[in-house]
C-alpha atoms as a PDB file:
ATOM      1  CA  UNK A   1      22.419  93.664 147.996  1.00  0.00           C
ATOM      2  CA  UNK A   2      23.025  91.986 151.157  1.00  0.00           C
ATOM      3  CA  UNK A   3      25.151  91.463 153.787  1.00  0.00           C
ATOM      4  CA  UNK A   4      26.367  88.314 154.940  1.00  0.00           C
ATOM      5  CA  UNK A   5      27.330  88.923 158.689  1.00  0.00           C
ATOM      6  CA  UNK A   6      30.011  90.094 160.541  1.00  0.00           C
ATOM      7  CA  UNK A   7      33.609  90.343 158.826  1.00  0.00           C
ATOM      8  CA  UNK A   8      36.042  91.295 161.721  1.00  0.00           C
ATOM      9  CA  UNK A   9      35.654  93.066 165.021  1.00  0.00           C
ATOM     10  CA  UNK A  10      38.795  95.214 166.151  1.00  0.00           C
ATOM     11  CA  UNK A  11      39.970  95.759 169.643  1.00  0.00           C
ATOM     12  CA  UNK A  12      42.640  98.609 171.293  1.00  0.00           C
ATOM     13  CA  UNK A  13      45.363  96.751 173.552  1.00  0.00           C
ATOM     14  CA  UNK A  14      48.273  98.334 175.439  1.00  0.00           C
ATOM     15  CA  UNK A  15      50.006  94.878 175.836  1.00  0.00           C
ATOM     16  CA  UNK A  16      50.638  92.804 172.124  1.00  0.00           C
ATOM     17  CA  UNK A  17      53.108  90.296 173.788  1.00  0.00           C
ATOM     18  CA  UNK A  18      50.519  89.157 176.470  1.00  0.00           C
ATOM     19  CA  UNK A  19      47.672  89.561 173.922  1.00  0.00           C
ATOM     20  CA  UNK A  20      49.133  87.190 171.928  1.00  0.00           C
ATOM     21  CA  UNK A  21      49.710  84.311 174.108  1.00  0.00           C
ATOM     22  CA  UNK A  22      45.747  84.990 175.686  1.00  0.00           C
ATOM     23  CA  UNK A  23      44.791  84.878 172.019  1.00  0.00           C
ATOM     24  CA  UNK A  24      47.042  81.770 170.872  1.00  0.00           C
ATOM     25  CA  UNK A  25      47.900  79.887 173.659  1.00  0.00           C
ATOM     26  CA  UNK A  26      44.728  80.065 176.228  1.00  0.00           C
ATOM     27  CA  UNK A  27      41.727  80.691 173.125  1.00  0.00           C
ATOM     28  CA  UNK A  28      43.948  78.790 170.479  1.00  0.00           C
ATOM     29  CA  UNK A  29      43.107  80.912 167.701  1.00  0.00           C
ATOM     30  CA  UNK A  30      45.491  81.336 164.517  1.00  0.00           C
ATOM     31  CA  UNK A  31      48.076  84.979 164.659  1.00  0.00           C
ATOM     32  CA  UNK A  32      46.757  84.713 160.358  1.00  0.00           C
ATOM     33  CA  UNK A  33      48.238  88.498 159.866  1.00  0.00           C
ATOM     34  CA  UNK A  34      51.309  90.754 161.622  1.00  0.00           C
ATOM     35  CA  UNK A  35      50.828  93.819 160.157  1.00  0.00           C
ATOM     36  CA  UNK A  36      50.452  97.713 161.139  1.00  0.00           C
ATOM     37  CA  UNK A  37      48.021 100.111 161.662  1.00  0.00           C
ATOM     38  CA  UNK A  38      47.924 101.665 158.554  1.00  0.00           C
ATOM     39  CA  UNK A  39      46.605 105.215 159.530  1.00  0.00           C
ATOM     40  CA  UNK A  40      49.520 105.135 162.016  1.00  0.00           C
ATOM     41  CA  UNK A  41      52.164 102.531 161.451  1.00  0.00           C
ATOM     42  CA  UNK A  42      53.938 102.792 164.411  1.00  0.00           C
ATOM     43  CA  UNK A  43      51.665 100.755 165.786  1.00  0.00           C
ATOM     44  CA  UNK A  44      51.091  96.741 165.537  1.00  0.00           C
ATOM     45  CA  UNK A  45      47.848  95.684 164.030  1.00  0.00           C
ATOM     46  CA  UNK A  46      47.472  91.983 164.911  1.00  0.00           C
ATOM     47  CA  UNK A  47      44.818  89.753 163.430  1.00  0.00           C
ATOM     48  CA  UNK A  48      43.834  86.540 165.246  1.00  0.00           C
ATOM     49  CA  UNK A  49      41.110  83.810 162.786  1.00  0.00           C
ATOM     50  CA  UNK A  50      40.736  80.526 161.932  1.00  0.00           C
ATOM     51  CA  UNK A  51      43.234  78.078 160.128  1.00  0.00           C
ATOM     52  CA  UNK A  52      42.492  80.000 156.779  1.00  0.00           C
ATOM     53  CA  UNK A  53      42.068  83.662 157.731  1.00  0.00           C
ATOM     54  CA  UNK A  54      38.481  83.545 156.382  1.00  0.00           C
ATOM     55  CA  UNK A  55      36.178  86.086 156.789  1.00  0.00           C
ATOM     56  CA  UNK A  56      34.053  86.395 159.882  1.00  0.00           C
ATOM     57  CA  UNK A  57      36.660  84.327 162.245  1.00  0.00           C
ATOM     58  CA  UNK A  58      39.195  87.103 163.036  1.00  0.00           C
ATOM     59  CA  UNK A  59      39.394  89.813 165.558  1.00  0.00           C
ATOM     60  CA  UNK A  60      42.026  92.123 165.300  1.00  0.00           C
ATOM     61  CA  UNK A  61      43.680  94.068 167.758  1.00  0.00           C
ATOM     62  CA  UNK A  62      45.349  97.952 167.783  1.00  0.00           C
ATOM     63  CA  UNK A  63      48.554  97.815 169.618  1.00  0.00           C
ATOM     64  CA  UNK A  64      48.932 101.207 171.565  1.00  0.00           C
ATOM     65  CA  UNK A  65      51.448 100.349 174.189  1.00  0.00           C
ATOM     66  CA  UNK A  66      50.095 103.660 176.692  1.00  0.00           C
ATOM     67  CA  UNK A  67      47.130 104.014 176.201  1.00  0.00           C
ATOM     68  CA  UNK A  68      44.851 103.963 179.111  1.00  0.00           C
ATOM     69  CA  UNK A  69      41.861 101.568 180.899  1.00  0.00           C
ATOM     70  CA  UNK A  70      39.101 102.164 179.156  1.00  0.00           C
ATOM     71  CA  UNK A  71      35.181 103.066 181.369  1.00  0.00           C
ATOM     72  CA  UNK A  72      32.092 101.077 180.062  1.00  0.00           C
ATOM     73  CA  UNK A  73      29.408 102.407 178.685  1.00  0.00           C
ATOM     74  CA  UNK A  74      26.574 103.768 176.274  1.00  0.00           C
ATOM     75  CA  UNK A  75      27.658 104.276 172.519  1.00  0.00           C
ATOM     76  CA  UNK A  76      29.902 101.262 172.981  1.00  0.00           C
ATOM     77  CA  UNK A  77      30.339  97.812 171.409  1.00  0.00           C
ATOM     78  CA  UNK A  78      29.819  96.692 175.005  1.00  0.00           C
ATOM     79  CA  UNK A  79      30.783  92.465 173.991  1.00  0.00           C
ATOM     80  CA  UNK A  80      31.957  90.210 171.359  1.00  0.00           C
ATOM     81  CA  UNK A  81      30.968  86.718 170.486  1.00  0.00           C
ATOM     82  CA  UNK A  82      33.002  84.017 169.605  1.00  0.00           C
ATOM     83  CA  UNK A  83      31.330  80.936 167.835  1.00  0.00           C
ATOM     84  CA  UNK A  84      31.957  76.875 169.269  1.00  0.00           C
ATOM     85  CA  UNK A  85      29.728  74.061 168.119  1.00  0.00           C
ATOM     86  CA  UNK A  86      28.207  72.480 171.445  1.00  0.00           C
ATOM     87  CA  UNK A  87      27.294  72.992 174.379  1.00  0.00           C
ATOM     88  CA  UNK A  88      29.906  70.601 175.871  1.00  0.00           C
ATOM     89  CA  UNK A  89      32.693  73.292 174.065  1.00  0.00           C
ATOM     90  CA  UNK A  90      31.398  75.538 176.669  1.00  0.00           C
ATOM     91  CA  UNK A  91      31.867  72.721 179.861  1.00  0.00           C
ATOM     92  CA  UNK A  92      35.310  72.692 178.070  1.00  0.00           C
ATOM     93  CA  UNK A  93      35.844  76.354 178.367  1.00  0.00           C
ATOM     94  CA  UNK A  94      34.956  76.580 181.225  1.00  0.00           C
ATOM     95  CA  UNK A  95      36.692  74.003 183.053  1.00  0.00           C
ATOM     96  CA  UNK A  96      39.929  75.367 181.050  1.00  0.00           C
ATOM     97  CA  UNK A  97      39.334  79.147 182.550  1.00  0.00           C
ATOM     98  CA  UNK A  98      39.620  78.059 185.957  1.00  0.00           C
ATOM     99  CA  UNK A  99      42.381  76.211 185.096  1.00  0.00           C
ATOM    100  CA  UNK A 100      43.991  79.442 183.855  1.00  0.00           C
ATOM    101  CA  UNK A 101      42.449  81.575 186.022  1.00  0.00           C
ATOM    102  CA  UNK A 102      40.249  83.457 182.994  1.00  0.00           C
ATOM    103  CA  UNK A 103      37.885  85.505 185.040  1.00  0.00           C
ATOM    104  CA  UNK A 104      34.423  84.208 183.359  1.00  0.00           C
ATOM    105  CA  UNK A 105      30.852  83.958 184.803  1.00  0.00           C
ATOM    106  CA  UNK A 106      28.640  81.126 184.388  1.00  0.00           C
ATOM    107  CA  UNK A 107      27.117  79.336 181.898  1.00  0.00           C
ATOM    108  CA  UNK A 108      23.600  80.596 180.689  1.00  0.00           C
ATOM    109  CA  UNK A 109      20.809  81.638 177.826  1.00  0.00           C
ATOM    110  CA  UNK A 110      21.308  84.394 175.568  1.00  0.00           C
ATOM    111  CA  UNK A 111      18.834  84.450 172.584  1.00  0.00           C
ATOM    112  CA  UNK A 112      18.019  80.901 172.852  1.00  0.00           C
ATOM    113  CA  UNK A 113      21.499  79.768 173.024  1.00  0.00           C
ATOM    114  CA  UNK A 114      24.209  78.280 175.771  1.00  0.00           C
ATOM    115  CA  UNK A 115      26.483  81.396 176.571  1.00  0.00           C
ATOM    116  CA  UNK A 116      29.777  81.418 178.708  1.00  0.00           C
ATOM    117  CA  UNK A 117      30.878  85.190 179.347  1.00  0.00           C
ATOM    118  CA  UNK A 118      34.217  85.969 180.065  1.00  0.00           C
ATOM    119  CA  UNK A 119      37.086  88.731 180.099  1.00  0.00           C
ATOM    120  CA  UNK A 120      40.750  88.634 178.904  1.00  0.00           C
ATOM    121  CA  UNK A 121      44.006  90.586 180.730  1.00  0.00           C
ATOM    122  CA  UNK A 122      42.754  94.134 179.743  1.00  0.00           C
ATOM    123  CA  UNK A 123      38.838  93.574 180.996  1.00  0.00           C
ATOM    124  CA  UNK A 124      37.435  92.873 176.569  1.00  0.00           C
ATOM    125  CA  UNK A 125      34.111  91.366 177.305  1.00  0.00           C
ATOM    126  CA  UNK A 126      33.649  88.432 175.433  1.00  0.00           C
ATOM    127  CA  UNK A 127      31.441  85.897 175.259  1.00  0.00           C
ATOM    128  CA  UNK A 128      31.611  82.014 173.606  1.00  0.00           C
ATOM    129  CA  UNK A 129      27.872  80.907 172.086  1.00  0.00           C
ATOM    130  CA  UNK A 130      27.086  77.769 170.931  1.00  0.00           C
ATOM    131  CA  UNK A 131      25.797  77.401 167.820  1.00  0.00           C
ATOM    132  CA  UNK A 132      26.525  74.601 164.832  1.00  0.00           C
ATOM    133  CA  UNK A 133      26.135  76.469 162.125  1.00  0.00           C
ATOM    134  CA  UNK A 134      28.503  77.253 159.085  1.00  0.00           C
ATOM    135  CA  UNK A 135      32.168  77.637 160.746  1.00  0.00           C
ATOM    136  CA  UNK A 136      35.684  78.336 159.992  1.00  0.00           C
ATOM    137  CA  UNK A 137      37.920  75.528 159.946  1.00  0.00           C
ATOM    138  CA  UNK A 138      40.059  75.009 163.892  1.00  0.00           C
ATOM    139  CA  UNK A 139      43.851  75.931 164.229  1.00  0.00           C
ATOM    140  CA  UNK A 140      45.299  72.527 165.424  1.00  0.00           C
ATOM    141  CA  UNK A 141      46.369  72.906 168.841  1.00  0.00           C
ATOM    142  CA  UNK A 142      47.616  69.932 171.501  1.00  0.00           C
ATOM    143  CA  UNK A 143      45.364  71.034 174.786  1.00  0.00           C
ATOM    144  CA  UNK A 144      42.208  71.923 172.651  1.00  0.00           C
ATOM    145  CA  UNK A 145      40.354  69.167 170.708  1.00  0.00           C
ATOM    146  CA  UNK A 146      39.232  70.398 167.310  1.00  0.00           C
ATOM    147  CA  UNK A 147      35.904  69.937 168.302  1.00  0.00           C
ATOM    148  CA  UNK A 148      35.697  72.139 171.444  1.00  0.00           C
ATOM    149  CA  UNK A 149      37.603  74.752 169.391  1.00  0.00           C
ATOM    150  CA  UNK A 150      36.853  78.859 168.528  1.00  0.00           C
ATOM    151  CA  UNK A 151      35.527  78.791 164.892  1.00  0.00           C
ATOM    152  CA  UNK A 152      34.443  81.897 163.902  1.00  0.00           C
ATOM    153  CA  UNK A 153      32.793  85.072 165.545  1.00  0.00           C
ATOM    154  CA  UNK A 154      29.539  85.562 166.827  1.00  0.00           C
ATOM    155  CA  UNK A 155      27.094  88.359 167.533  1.00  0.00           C
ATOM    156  CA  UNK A 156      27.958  91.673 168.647  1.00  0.00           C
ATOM    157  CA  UNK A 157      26.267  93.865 171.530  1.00  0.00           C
ATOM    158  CA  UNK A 158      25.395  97.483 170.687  1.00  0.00           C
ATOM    159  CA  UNK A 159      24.720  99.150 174.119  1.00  0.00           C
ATOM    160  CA  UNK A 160      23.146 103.218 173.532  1.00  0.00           C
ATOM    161  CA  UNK A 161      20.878 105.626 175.341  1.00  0.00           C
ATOM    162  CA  UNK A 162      18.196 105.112 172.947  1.00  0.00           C
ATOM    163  CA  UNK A 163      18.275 102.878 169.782  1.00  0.00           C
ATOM    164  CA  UNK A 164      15.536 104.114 167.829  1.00  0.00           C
ATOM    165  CA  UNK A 165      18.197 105.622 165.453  1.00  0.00           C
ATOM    166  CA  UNK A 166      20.891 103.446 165.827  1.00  0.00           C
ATOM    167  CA  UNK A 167      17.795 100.775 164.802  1.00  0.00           C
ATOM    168  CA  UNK A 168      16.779 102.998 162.031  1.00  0.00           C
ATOM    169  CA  UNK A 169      20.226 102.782 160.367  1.00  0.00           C
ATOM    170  CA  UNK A 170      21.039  99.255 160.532  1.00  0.00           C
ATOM    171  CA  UNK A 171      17.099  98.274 159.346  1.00  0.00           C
ATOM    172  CA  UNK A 172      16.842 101.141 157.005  1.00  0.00           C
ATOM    173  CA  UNK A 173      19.796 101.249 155.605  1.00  0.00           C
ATOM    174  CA  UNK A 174      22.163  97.997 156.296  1.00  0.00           C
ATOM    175  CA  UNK A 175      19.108  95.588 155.755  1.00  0.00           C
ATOM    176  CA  UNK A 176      18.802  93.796 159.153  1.00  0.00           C
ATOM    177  CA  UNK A 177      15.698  92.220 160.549  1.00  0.00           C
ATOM    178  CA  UNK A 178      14.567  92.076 163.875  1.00  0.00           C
ATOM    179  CA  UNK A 179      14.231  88.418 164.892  1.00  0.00           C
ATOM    180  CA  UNK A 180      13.961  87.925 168.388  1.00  0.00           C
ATOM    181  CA  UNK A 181      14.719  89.514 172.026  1.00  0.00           C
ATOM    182  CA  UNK A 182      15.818  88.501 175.195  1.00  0.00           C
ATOM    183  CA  UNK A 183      15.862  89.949 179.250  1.00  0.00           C
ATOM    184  CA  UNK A 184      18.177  92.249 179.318  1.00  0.00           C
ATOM    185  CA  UNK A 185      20.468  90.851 182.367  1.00  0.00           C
ATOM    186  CA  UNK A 186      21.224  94.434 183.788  1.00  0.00           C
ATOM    187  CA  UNK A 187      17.853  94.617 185.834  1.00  0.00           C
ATOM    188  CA  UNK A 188      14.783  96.236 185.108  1.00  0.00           C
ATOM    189  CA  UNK A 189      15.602  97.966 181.181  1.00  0.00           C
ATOM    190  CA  UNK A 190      14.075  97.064 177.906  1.00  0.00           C
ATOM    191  CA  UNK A 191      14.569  93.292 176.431  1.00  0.00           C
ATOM    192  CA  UNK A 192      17.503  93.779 174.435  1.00  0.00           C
ATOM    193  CA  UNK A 193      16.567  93.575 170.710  1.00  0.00           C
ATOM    194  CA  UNK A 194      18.205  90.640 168.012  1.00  0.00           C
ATOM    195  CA  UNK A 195      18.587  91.967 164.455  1.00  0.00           C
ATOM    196  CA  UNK A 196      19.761  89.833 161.640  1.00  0.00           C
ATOM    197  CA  UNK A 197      21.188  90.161 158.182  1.00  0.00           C
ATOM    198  CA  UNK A 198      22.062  87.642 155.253  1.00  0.00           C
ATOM    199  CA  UNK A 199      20.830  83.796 156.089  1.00  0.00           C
ATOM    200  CA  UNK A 200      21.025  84.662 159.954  1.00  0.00           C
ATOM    201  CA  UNK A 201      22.933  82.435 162.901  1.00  0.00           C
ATOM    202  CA  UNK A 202      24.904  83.793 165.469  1.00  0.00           C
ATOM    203  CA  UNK A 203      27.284  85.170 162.980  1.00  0.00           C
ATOM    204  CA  UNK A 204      25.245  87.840 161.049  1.00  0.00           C
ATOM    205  CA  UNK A 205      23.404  89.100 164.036  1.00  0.00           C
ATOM    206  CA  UNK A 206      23.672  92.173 166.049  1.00  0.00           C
ATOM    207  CA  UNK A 207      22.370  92.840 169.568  1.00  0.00           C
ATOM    208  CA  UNK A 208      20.785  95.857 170.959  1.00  0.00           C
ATOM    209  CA  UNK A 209      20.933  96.838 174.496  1.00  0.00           C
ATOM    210  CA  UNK A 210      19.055 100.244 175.146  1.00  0.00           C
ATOM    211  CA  UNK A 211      20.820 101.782 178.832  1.00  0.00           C
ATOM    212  CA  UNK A 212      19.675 105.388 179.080  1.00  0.00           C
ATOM    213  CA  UNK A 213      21.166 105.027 182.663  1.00  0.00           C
ATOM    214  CA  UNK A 214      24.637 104.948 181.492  1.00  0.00           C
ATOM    215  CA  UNK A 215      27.341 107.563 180.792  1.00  0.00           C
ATOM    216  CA  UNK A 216      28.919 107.849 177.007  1.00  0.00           C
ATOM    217  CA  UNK A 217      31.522 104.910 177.291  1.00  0.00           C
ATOM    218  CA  UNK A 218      35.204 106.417 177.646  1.00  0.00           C
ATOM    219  CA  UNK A 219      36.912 104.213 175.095  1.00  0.00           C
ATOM    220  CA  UNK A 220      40.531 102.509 176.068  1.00  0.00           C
ATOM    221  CA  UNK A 221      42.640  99.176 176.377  1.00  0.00           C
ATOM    222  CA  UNK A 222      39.876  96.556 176.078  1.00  0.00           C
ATOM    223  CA  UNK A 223      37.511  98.602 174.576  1.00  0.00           C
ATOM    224  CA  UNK A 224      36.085  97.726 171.032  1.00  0.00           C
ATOM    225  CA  UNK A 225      37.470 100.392 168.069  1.00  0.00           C
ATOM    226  CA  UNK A 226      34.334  98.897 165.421  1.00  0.00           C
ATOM    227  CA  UNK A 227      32.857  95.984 164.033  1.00  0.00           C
ATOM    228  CA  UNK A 228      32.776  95.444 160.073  1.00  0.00           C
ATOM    229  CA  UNK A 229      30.188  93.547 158.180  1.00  0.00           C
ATOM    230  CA  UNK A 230      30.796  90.945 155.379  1.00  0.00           C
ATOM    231  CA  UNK A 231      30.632  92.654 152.017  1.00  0.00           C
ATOM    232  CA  UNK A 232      30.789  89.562 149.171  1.00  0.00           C
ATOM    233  CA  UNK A 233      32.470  91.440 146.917  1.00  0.00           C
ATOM    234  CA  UNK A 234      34.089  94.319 144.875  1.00  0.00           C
ATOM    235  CA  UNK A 235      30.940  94.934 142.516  1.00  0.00           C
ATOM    236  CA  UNK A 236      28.377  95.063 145.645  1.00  0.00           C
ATOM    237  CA  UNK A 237      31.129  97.506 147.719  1.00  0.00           C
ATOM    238  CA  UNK A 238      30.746 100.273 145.034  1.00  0.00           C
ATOM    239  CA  UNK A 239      26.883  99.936 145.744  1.00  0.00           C
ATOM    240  CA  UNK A 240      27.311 100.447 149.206  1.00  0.00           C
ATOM    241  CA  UNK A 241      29.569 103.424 148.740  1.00  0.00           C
ATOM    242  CA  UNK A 242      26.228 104.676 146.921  1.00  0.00           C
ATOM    243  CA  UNK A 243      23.976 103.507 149.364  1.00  0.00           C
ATOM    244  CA  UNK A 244      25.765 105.026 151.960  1.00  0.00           C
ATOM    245  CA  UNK A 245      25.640 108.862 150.339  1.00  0.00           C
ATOM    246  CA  UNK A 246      22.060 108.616 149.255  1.00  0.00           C
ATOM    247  CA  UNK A 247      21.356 108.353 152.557  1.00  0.00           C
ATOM    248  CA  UNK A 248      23.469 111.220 153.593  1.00  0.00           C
ATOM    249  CA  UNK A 249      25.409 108.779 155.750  1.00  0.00           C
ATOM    250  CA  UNK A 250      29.420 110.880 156.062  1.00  0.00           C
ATOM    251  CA  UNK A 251      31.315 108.483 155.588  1.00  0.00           C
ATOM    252  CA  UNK A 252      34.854 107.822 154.813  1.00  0.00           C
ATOM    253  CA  UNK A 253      34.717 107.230 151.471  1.00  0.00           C
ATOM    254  CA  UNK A 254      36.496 104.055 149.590  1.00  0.00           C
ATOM    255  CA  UNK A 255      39.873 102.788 151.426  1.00  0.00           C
ATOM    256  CA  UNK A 256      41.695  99.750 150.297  1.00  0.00           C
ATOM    257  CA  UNK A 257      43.456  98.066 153.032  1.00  0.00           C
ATOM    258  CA  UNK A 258      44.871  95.607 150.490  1.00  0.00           C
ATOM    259  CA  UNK A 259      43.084  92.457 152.147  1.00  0.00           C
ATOM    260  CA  UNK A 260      40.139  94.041 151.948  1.00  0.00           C
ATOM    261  CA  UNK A 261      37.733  97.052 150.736  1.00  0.00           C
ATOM    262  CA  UNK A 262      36.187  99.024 153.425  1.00  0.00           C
ATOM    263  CA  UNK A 263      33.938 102.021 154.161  1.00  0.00           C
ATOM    264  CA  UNK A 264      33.448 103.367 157.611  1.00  0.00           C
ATOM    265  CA  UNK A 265      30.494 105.310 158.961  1.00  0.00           C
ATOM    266  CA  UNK A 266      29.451 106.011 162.634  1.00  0.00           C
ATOM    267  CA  UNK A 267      25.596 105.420 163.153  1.00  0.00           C
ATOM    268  CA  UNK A 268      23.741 107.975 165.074  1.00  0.00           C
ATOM    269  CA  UNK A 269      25.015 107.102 168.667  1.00  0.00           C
ATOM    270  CA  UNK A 270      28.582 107.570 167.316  1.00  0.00           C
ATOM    271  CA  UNK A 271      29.265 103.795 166.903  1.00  0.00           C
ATOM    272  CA  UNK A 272      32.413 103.483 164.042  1.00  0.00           C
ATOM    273  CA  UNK A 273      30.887 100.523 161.517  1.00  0.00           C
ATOM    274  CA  UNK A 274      32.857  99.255 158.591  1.00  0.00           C
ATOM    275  CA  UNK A 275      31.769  97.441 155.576  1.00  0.00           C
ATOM    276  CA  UNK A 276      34.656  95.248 154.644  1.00  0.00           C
ATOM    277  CA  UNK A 277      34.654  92.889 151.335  1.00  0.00           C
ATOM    278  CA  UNK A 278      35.265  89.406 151.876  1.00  0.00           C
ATOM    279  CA  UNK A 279      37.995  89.467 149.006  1.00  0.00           C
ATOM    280  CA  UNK A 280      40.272  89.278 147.982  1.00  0.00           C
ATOM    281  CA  UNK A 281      41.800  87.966 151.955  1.00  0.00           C
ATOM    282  CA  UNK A 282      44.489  87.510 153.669  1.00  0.00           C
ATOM    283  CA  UNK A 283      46.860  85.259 151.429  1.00  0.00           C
ATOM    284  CA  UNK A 284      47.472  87.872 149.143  1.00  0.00           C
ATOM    285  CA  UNK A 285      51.099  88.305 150.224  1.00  0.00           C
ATOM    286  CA  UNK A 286      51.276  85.256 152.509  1.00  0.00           C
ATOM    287  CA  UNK A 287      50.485  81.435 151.300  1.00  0.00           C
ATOM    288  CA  UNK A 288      48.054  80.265 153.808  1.00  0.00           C
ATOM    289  CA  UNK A 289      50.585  77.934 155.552  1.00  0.00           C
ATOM    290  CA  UNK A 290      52.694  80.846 156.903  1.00  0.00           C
ATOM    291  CA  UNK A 291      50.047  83.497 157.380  1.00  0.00           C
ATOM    292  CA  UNK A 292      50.842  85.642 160.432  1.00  0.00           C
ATOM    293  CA  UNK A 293      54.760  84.598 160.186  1.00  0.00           C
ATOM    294  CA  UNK A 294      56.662  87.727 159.033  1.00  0.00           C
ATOM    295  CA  UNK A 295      55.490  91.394 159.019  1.00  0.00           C
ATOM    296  CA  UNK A 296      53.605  92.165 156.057  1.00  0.00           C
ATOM    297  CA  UNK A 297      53.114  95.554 154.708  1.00  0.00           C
ATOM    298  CA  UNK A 298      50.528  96.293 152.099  1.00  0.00           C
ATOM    299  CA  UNK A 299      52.284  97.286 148.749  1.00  0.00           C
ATOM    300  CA  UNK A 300      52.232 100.842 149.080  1.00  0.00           C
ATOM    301  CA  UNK A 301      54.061 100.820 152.329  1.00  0.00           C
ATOM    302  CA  UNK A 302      56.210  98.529 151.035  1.00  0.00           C
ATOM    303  CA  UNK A 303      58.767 100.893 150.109  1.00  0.00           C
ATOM    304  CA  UNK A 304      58.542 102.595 153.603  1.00  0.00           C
ATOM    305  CA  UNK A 305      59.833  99.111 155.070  1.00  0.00           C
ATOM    306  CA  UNK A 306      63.083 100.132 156.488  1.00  0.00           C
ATOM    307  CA  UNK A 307      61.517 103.150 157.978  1.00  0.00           C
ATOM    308  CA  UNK A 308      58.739 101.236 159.500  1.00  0.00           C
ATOM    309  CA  UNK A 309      60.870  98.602 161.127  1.00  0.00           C
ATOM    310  CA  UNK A 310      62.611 101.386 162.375  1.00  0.00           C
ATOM    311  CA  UNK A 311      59.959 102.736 164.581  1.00  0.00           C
ATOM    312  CA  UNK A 312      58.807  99.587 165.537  1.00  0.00           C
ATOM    313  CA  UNK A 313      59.632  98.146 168.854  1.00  0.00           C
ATOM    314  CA  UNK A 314      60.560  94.420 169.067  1.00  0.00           C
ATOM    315  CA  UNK A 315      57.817  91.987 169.134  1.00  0.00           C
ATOM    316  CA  UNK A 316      58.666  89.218 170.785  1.00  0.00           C
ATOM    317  CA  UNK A 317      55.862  86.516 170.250  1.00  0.00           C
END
């Protein structure tokens, strides 16, 4: 029972309409689902991949029109990878950021690996890593060649007071190794700590960062909601649901978001994980050429269309 990496990360924004054109137009990944939040559909739940939707390629985003700035901090998902082939992707990138004035840092070593850091419109800290590993398939787009293109996510960065028991969990529990760690780029504070799961790469890795000088992070527009790991399938879901209890881990118990299984649990320095099945995707009620085209509503909202579209305020992307 393993897991294979990271399945989605999902964001809060207070602006969809500008979201999407950062998201499609400036990083050229695919809108692959235009959906709601289903614990409060009122609100947009957009999902940004590769060509195919396939797992480990999307973020997603929480569309809460005023809701405000989120504050840095500990017990955050403090950044987000996002996975191109070469080194010369990231000369790409960066030239294209000054071009449309992305505010981004310079390009330098994380983990053994070329990084380029930069921020969208509501301050997300993200970061592009090379890396040629396995990779989602590019979303054809005229100003970025296919082989400079976003493929898939990367690592993310777990910033807390103390990780001894946010360590404990995803070792203990989750399976990860520890495989490596780098200077922490903050000043004088620990190395921060590389833990893999599954075959490893960029993908299936999560970064520690221990900053007992920082305040709880205040979480807002820009700020990350949780990150799910790959789960292969039904069959090894129901054994994490047991995992999960005979560790005494509260948890939510099984939820079927119709693309996927999941499970949510928030380690010990509050952190909200998910463990999300890889099946059975996003083409269940979409073919793959018009993914992201029309609203779509998991069946048992379906009835509660009218309603829904109701509430909903014009999305003009």
């Amino acid at each position: 029972m393993e897991l294979l990496g990271i399945h989605h990360v999902s964001i809060l924004t207070g602006m969809a309409e500008r979201n999407y054109q950062f998201y499609t137009k400036v990083l050229g990944m695919r809108l692959i689902k235009k959906t709601v939040n289903q614990d409060d559909t009122t609100s947009y739940h957009l999902f940004y991949g590769d060509a195919e939707g396939n797992p480990g390629t999307d973020l997603t985003f929480f569309d809460i029109p005023h809701l405000g700035t989120g504050v840095p901090g500990a017990s955050s998902i403090s950044s987000t990878s996002l996975r191109v082939k070469t080194t010369a992707a990231l000369q790409f990138w960066k030239k294209r950021f000054e071009e449309k004035d992305v505010e981004h840092d310079e390009i330098i070593e994380r983990a053994g690996r070329q990084t380029l850091a930069f921020r969208d419109q509501e301050g997300t800290r993200l970061i592009l890593v090379a890396e040629d590993g396995e990779v989602g398939v590019p979303w054809p787009q005229e100003e970025i060649p296919s082989e400079h293109a976003i493929v898939g996510l990367g690592a993310v960065t777990l910033t807390v007071n103390d990780p001894t028991l946010t360590v404990r969990v995803l070792t203990e529990v989750m399976g990860f190794r520890n495989v490596g760690r780098y200077p922490s780029l903050a000043g004088d504070f620990a190395p921060i700590e590389v833990y893999a799961t599954g075959e490893g790469g960029i993908g299936a890795e999560v970064h520690v960062e221990a900053r007992p000088d920082l305040d709880r992070e205040r979480l807002g527009r820009g700020g990350v909601h949780h990150v799910a790991f790959r789960v292969p399938n039904s069959e090894e879901y129901e054994k994490w649901v047991e995992r999960l209890n005979a560790h005494h881990l509260p948890n939510s118990g099984k939820v079927d978001r119709h693309y996927f299984q999941a499970l949510y649990f928030r380690e010990p320095n509050h952190i909200l994980f998910e463990l999300s099945t890889d099946t059975p995707g996003f083409a269940t009620d979409e073919s793959v050429e018009t993914l992201g085209e029309t609203l779509a509503l998991p069946p048992f909202l379906e009835p509660k269309r009218a309603a829904i579209e109701a509430r909903l305020r014009p999305l003009e992307i």
